[in-house]
CSV table of C-alpha atoms in Angstrom, one decimal:
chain,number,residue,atom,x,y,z
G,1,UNK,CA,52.2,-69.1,-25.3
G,2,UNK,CA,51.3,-66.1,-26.7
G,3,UNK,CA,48.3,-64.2,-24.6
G,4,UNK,CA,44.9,-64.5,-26.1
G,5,UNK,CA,44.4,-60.4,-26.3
G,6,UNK,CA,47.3,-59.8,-27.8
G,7,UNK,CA,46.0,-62.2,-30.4
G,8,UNK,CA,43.0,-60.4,-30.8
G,9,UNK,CA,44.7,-57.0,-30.9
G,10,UNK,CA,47.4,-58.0,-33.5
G,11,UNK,CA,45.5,-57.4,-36.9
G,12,UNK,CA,44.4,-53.7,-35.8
G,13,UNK,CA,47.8,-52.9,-34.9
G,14,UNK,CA,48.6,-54.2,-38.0
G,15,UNK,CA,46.7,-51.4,-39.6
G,16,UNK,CA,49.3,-48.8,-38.5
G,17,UNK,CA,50.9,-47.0,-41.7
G,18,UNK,CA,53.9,-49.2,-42.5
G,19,UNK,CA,52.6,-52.1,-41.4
G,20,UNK,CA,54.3,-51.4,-38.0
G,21,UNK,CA,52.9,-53.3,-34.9
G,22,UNK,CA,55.3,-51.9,-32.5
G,23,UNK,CA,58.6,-50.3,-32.1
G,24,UNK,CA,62.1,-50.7,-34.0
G,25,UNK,CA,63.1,-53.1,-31.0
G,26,UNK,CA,60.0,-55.5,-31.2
G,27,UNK,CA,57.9,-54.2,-28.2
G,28,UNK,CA,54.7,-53.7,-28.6
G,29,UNK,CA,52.3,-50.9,-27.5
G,30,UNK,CA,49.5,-51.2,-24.6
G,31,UNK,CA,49.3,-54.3,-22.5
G,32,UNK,CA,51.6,-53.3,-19.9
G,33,UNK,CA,54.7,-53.2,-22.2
G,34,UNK,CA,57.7,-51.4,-20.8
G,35,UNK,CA,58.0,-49.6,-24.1
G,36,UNK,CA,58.3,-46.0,-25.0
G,37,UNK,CA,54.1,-45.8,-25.4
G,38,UNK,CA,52.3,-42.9,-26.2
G,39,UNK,CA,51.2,-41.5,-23.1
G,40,UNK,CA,47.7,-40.7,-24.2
G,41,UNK,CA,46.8,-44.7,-24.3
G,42,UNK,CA,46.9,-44.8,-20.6
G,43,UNK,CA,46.1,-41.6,-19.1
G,44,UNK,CA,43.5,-40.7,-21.8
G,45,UNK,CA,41.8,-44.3,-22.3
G,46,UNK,CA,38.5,-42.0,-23.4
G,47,UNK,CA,41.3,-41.2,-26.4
G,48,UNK,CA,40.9,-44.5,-28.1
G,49,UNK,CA,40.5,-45.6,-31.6
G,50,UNK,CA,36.8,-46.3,-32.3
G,51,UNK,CA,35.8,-49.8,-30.6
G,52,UNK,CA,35.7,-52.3,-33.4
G,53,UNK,CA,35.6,-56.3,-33.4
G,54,UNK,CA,38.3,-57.6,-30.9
G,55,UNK,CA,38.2,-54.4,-28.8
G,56,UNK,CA,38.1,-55.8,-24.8
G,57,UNK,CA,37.7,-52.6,-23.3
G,58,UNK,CA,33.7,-52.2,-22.2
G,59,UNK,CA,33.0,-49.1,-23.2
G,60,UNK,CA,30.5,-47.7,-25.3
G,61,UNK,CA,31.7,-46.8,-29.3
G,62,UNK,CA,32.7,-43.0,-29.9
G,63,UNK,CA,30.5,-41.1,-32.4
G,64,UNK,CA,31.2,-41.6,-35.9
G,65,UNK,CA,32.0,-37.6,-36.2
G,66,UNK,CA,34.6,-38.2,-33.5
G,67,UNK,CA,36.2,-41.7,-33.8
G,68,UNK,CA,39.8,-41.0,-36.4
G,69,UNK,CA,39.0,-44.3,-38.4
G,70,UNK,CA,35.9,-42.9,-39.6
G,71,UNK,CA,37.1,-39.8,-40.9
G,72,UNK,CA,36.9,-37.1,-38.0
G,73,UNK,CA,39.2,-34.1,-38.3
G,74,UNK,CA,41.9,-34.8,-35.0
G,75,UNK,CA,45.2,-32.7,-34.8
G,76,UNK,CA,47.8,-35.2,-35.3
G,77,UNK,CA,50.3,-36.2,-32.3
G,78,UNK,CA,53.3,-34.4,-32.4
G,79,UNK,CA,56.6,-36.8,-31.0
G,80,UNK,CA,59.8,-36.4,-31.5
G,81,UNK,CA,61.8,-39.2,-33.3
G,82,UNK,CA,58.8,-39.6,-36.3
G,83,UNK,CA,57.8,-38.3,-39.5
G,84,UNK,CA,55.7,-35.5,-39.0
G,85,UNK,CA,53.2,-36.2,-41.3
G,86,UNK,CA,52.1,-39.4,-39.4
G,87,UNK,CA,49.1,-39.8,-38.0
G,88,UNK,CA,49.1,-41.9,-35.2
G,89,UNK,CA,45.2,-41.8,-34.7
G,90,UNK,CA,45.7,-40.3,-30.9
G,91,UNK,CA,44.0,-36.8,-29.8
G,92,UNK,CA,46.5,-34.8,-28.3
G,93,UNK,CA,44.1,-34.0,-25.8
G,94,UNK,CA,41.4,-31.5,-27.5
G,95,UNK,CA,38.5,-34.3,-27.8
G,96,UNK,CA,35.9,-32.8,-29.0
G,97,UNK,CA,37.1,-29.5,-30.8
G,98,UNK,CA,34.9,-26.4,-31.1
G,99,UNK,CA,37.1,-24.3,-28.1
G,100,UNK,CA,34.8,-23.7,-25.2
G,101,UNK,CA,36.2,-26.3,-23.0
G,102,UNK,CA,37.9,-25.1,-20.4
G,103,UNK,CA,41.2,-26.0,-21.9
G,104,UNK,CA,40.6,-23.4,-24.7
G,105,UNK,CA,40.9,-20.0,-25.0
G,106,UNK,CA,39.0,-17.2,-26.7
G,107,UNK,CA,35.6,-16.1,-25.1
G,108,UNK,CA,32.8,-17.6,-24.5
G,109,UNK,CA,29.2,-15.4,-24.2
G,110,UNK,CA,27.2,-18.0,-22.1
G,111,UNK,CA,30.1,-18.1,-19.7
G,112,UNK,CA,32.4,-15.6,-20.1
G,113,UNK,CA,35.8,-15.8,-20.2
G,114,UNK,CA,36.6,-19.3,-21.6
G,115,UNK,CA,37.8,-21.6,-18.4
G,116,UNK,CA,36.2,-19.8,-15.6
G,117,UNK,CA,32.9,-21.8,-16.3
G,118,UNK,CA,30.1,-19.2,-14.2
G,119,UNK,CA,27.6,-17.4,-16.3
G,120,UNK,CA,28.0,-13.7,-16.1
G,121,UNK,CA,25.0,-12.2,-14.2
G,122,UNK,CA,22.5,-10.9,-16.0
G,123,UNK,CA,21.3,-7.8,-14.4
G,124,UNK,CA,18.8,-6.2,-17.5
G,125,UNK,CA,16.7,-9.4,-17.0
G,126,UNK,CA,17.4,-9.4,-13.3
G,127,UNK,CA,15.7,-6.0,-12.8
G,128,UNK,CA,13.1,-6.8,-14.8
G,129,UNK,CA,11.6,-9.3,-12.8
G,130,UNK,CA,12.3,-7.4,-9.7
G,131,UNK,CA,10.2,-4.9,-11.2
G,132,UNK,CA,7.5,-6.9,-12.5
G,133,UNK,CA,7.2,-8.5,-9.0
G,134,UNK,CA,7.1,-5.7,-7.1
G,135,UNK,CA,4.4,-4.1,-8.8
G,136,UNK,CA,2.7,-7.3,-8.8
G,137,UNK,CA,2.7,-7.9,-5.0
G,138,UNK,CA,1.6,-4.1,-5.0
G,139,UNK,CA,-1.1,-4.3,-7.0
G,140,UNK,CA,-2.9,-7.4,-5.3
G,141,UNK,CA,-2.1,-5.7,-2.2
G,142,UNK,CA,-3.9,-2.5,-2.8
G,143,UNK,CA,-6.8,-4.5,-4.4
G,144,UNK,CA,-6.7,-6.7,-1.5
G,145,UNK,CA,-6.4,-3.6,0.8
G,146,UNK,CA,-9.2,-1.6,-0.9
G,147,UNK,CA,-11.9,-4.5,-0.4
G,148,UNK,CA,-10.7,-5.2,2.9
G,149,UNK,CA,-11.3,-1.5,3.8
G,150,UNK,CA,-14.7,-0.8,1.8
G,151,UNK,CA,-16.1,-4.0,3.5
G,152,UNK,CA,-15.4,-2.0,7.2
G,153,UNK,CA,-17.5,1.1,5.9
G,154,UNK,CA,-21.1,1.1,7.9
G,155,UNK,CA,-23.2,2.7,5.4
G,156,UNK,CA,-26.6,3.2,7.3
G,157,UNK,CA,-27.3,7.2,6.4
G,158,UNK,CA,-29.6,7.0,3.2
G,159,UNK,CA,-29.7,10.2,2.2
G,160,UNK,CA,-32.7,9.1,-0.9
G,161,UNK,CA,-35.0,10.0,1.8
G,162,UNK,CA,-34.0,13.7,2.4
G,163,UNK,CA,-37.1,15.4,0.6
G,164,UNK,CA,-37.0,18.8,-1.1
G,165,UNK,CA,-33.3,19.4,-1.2
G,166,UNK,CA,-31.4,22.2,-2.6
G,167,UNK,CA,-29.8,21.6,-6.1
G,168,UNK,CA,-26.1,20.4,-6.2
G,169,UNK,CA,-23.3,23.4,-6.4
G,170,UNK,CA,-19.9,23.3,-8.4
G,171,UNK,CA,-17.3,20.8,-5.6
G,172,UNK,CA,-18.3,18.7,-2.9
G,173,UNK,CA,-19.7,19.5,0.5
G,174,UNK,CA,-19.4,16.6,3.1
G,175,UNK,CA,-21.6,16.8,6.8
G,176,UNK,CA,-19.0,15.6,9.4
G,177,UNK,CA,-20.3,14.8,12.7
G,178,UNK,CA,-19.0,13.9,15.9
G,179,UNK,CA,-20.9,12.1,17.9
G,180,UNK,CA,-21.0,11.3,21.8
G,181,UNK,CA,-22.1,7.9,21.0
G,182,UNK,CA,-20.8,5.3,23.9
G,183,UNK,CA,-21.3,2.5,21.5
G,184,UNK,CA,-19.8,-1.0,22.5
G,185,UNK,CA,-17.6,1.3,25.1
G,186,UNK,CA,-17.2,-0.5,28.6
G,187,UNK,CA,-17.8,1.2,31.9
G,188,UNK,CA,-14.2,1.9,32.8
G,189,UNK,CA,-13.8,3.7,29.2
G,190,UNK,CA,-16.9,5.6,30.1
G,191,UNK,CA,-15.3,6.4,33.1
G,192,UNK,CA,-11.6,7.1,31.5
G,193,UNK,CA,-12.9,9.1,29.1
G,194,UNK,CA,-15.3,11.5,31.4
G,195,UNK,CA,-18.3,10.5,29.1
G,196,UNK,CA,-20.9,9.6,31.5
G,197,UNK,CA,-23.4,7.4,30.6
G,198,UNK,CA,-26.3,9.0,28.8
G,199,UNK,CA,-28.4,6.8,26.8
G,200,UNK,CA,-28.7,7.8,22.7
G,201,UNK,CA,-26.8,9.8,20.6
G,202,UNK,CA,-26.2,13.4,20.3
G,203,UNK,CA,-24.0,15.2,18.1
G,204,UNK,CA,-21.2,16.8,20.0
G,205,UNK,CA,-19.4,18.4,16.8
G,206,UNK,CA,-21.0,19.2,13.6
G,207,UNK,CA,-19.0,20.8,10.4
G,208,UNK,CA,-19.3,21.6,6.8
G,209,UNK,CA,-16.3,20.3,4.3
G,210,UNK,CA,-16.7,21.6,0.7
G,211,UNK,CA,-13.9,20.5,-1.3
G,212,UNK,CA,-13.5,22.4,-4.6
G,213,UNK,CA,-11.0,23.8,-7.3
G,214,UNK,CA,-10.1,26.9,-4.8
G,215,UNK,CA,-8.5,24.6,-2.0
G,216,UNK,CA,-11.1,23.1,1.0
G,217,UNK,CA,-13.2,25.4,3.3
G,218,UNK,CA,-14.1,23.8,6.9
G,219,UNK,CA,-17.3,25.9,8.3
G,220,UNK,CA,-17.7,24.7,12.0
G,221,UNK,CA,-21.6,24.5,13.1
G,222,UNK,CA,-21.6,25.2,16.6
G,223,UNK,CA,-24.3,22.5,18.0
G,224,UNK,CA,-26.2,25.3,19.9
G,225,UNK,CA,-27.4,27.5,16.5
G,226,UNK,CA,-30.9,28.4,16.5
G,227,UNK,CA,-32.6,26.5,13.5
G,228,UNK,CA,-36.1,25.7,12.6
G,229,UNK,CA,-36.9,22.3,12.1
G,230,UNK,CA,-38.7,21.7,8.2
G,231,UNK,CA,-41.3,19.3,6.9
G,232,UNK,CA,-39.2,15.9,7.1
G,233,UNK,CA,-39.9,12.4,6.2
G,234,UNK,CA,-39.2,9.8,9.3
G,235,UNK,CA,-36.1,8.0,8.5
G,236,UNK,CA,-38.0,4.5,10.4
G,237,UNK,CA,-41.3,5.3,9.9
G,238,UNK,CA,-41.4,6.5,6.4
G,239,UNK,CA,-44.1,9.3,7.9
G,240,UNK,CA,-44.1,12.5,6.6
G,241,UNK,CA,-43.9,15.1,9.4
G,242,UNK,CA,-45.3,18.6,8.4
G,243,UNK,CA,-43.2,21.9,9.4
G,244,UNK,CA,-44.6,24.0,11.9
G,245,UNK,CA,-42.2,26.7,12.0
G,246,UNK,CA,-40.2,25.3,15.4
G,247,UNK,CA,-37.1,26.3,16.5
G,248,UNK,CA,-34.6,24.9,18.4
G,249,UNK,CA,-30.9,23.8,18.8
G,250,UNK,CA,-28.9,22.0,15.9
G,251,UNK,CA,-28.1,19.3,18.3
G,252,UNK,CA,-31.7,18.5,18.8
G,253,UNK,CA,-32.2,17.5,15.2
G,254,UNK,CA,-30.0,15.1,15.0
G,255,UNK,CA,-31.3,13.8,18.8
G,256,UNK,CA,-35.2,13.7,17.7
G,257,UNK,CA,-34.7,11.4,14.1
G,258,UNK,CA,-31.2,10.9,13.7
G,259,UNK,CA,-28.5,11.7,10.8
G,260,UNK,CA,-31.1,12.5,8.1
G,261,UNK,CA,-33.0,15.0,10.0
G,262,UNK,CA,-29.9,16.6,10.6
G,263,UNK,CA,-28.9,16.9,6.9
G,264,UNK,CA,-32.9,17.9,6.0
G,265,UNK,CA,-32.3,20.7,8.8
G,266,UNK,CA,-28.8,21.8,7.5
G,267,UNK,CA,-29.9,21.8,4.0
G,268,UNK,CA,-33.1,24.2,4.4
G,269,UNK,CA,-31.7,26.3,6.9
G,270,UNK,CA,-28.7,27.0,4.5
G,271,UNK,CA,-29.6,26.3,1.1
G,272,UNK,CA,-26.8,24.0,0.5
G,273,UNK,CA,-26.8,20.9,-1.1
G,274,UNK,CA,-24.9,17.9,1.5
G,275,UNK,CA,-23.2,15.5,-0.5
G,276,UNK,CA,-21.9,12.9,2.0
G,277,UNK,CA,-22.2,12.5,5.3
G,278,UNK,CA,-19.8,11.2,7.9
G,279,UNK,CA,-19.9,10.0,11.9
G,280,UNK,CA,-17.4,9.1,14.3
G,281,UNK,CA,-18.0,8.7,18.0
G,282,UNK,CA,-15.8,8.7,21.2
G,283,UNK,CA,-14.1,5.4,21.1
G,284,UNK,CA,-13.7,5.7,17.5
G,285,UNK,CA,-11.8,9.1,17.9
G,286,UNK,CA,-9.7,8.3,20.8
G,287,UNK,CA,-8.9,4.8,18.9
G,288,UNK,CA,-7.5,6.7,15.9
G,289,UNK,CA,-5.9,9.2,18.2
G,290,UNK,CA,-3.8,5.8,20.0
G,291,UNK,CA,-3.4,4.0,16.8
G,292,UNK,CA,-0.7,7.0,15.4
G,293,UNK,CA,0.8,7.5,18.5
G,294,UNK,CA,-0.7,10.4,19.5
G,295,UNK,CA,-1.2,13.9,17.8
G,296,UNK,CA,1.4,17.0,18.6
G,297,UNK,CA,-0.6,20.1,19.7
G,298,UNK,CA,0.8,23.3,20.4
G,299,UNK,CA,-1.1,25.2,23.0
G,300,UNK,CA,-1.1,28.7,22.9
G,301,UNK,CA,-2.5,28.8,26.4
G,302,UNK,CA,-3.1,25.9,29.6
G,303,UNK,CA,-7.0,24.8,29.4
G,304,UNK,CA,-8.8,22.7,32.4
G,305,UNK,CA,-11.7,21.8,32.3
G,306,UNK,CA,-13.1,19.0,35.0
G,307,UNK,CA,-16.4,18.3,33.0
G,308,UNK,CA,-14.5,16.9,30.0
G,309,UNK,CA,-11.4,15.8,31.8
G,310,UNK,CA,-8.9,18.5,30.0
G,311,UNK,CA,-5.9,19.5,32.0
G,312,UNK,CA,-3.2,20.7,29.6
G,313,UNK,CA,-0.1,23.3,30.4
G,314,UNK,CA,0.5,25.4,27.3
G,315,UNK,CA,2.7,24.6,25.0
G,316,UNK,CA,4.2,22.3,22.6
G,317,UNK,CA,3.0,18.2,23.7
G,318,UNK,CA,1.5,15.2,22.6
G,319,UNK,CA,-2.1,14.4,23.1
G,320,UNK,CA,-3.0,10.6,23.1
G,321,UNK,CA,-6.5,9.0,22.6
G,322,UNK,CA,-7.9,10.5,25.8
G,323,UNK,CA,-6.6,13.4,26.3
G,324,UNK,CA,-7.4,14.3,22.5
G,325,UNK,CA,-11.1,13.4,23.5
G,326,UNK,CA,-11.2,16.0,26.4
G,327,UNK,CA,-9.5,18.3,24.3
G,328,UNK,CA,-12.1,19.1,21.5
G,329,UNK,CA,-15.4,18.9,24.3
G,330,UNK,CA,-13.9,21.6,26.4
G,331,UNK,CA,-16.3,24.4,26.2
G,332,UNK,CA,-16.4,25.6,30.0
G,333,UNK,CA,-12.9,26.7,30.3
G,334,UNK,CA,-13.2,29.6,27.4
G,335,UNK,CA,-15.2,32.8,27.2
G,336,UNK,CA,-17.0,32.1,24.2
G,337,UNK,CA,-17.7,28.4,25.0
G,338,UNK,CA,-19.0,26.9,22.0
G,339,UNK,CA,-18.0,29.2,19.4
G,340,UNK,CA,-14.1,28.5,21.3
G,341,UNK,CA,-14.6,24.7,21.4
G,342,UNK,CA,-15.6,24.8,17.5
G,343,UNK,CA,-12.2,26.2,16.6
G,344,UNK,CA,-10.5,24.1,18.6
G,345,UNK,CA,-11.7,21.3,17.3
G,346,UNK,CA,-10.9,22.5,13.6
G,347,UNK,CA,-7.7,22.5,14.6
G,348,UNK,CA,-7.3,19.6,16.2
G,349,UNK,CA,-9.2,17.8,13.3
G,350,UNK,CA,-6.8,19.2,10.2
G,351,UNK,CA,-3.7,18.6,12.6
G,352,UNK,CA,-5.0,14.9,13.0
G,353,UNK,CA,-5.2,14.6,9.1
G,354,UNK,CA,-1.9,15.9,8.2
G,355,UNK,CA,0.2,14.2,10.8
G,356,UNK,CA,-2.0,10.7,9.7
G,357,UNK,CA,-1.2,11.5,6.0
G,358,UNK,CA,2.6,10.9,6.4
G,359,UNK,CA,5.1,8.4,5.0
G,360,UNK,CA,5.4,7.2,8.6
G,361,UNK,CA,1.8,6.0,8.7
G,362,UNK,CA,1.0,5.5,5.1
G,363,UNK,CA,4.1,3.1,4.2
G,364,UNK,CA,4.4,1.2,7.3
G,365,UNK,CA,1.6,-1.4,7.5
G,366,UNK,CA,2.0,-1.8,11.1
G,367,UNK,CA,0.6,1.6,11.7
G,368,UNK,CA,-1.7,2.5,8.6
G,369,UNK,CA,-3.8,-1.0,8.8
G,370,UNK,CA,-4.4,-0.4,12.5
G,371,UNK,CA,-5.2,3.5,12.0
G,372,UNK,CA,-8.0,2.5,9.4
G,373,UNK,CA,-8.9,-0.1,11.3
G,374,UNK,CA,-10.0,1.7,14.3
G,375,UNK,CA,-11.3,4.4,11.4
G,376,UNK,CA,-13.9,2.3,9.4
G,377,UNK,CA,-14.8,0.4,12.6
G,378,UNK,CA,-16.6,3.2,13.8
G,379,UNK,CA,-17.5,5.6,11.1
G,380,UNK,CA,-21.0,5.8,10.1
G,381,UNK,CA,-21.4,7.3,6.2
G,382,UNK,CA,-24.3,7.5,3.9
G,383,UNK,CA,-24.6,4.6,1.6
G,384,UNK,CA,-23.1,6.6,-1.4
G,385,UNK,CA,-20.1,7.1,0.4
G,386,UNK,CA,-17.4,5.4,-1.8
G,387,UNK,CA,-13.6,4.9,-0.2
G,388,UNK,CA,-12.6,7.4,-2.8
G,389,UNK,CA,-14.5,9.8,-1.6
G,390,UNK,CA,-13.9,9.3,1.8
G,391,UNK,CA,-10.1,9.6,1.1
G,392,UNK,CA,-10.8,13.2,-1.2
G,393,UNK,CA,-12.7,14.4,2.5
G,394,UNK,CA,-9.2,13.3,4.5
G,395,UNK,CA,-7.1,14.9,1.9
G,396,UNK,CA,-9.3,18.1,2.0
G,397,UNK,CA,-8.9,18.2,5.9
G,398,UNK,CA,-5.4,18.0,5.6
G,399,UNK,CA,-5.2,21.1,3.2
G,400,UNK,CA,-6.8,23.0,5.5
G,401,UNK,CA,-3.9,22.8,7.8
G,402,UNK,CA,-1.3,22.7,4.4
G,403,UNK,CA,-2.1,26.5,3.7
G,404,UNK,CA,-4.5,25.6,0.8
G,405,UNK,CA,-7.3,26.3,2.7
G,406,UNK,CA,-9.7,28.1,5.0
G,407,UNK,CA,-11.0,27.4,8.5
G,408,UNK,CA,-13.8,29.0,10.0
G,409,UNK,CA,-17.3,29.7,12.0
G,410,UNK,CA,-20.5,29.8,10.9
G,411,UNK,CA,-21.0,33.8,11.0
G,412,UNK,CA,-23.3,34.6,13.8
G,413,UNK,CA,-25.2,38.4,14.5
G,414,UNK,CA,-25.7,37.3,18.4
G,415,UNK,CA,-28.2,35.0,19.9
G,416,UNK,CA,-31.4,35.1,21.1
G,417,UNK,CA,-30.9,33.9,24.8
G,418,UNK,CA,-29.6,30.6,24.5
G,419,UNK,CA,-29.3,29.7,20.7
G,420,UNK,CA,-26.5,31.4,18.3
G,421,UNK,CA,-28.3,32.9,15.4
G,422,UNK,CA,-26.9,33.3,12.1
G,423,UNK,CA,-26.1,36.2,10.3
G,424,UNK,CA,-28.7,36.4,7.3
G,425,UNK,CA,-26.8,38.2,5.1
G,426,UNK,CA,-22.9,36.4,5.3
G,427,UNK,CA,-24.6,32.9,5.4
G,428,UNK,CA,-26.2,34.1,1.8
G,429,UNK,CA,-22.8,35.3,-0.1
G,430,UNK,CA,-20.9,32.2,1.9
G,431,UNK,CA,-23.4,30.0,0.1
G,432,UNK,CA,-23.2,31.5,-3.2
G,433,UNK,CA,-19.3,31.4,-2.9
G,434,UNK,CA,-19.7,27.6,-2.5
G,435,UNK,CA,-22.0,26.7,-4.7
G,436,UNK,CA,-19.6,28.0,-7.6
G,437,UNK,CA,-17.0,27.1,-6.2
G,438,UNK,CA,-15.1,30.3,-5.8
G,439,UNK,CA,-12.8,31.6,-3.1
G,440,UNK,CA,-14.6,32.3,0.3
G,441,UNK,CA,-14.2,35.8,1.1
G,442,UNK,CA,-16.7,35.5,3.8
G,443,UNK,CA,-15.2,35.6,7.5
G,444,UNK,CA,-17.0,33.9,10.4
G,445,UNK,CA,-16.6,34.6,14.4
């Protein structure tokens, strides 16, 4: 009895040119014959002819474009023993033409060469992005840097209520003040840092930045200067306070009515317009001091000194928060005492700057957000004071220790018993010089 799929599959062998349905000897192709069958019918069953009526394989049709009975282009079978130009309907193995499988050659420009099948990287486009993201993350980091930073400044000073000022000169002139504020400091820092515990503030430190086109100039004020205090406006009470021709230390300025008295009494004693002002006390020094791992001093000389707590062998060392602290309120261990300290602390000051200013600080966030943390927590500015101008002042310090600028003391003719009085006649030209912005020629003690 004859097997019902062969049946079935009869008329489409049938449809083989010739009319063959098998080989000269009678056997037929497929269904487990033991004849000479193209190999392709069972290794490749995805090479089939296109499914048609009678078909028993479950499979889904080929595509029109693809199935031999419907016309597709497919390189005839070459075997030995037939006529060459037979087709015999079966793929050789190249199914669906167009030479990027990974049986073809050539070259293929999505994966390169044909058969290896991984793109080639694409390093233009890689870079690119790498690019685009870096600057990216940089930008929302300085912008998120910059607000963090500008919401830290304490801008109490209001300088709108400074009356009769001088009129603004060519660069800018910043009022930096150091303060001997123990604000929010402990007893055992007090005690660390020899600053005793007075009540109030005083200004321990008190210098002039300008910052112009000829490089910075840093003019030390020292605290005991004789002044007279003017005609000033209360910075609480709004009351105006007529002059009466008193005089009296710096220092005691800022002690009687605070940061815009002192300012009002700079201003009129030296006919120079203040742009900014700017206050740090103890902690915040010796915080700043700690937060870059100390500053490298080089000391042409061993000072002691038991009030402020300075005992230092000459020489090359590193001064951390504290013993920075004692270094610039030593007075009693020089000759000059006040006039020494002042220079001191210039130096000290522009060393800080230029040693802060360093790749090592400024690209490592470890170190730089800490630094200006324990910077803005404690700096008091004038409510003008914009971070760009506060980073101008820090880069102007710095030049003064780069070579691109000048250090010096308020000249000074003598003293009249206890106050330092100020030469007329070099304060004058030293003005001048800074109001148009020209190179100081003017030397101080």
């Amino acid at each position: 009895m004859e097997h019902p799929a062969a049946a079935c599959t009869l008329p489409r062998m049938n449809e083989w040119p010739n009319g063959w349905s098998g080989d000269q000897n009678g056997n037929r192709y497929g269904y487990g014959s033991g004849s000479a069958e193209p190999e392709g019918a069972r290794a490749m069953p995805q090479v089939r002819r296109d499914a048609g009526p009678g078909y028993q394989r479950h499979e889904p049709p080929m595509p029109a474009s693809m199935s031999p009975r419907r016309g597709a282009t497919v390189p005839p079978q070459q075997s030995q023993g037939y006529d060459d130009s037979y087709d015999d309907g079966y793929n050789t193995g190249q199914v669906y033409g167009g030479g990027r499988g990974r049986g073809g050659g050539g070259y293929d420009d999505d994966y390169g060469p044909a058969g290896r099948g991984r793109p080639r990287p694409r390093w233009g486009k890689r870079i690119k992005w790498t690019v685009i993201t870096l600057v990216a993350v940089l930008a929302v980091t300085s912008v998120a840097t910059y607000f963090w930073a500008d919401g830290k400044l304490r801008r109490k000073v209001d300088l709108s209520k400074v009356i009769d000022r001088p009129e603004t000169g060519d660069g800018t002139n910043y009022l930096i003040v150091g303060s001997d504020s123990r604000e929010g400091m402990t007893a055992e820092q007090k005690r660390k840092l020899h600053t005793g515990s007075a009540e109030g503030k005083r200004t321990d430190s008190m210098m002039i930045l300008h910052d112009g086109s000829n490089g910075p100039t840093l003019i030390s004020l020292p605290r005991d200067s004789d002044v007279e205090i003017p005609t000033f406006v209360g910075s609480d009470s709004g009351k105006k306070y007529p002059g009466t021709g008193r005089h009296t230390k710096l220092n005691a300025a800022y002690a009687e009515d605070g940061p815009e008295l002192l300012v009002r009494t700079v201003e009129y004693n030296t006919k120079l317009h203040i742009d900014h002002y700017v206050e740090i006390g103890f902690a915040g020094f010796a915080n700043i001091v700690d937060a870059i791992g100390g500053v490298e001093m080089d000391l042409p000389k061993a000072i002691k000194d038991k009030d402020s707590g300075a005992d230092f062998p000459a020489g090359k060392q590193t001064l951390n928060g504290q013993q920075a602290l004692a270094y610039v309120r030593t007075r009693h261990a020089f000759a000059q005492q006040d006039l020494d300290r002042t220079k001191n602390q210039q130096k000290f000051l522009a060393t800080l700057a230029s040693q802060t200013a360093t790749p090592a600080t400024v690209l490592n966030p470890f170190k730089l957000y800490p630094t200006m943390g324990a910077g803005l927590d404690t700096l008091v500015v004038d409510k003008d004071m914009s971070l760009w101008s506060l980073g101008e002042m820090f880069f102007a310090m710095k030049g003064v220790t780069g070579g691109e600028g000048k250090s010096m003391n308020m000249p000074v003719s003598g003293s009249n018993g206890g106050n330092l009085v100020w030469d007329k006649a070099k304060l004058r030209q030293l003005v001048q010089q800074l109001n148009n912005d020209e190179k100081v020629t003017v030397s101080g003690n």
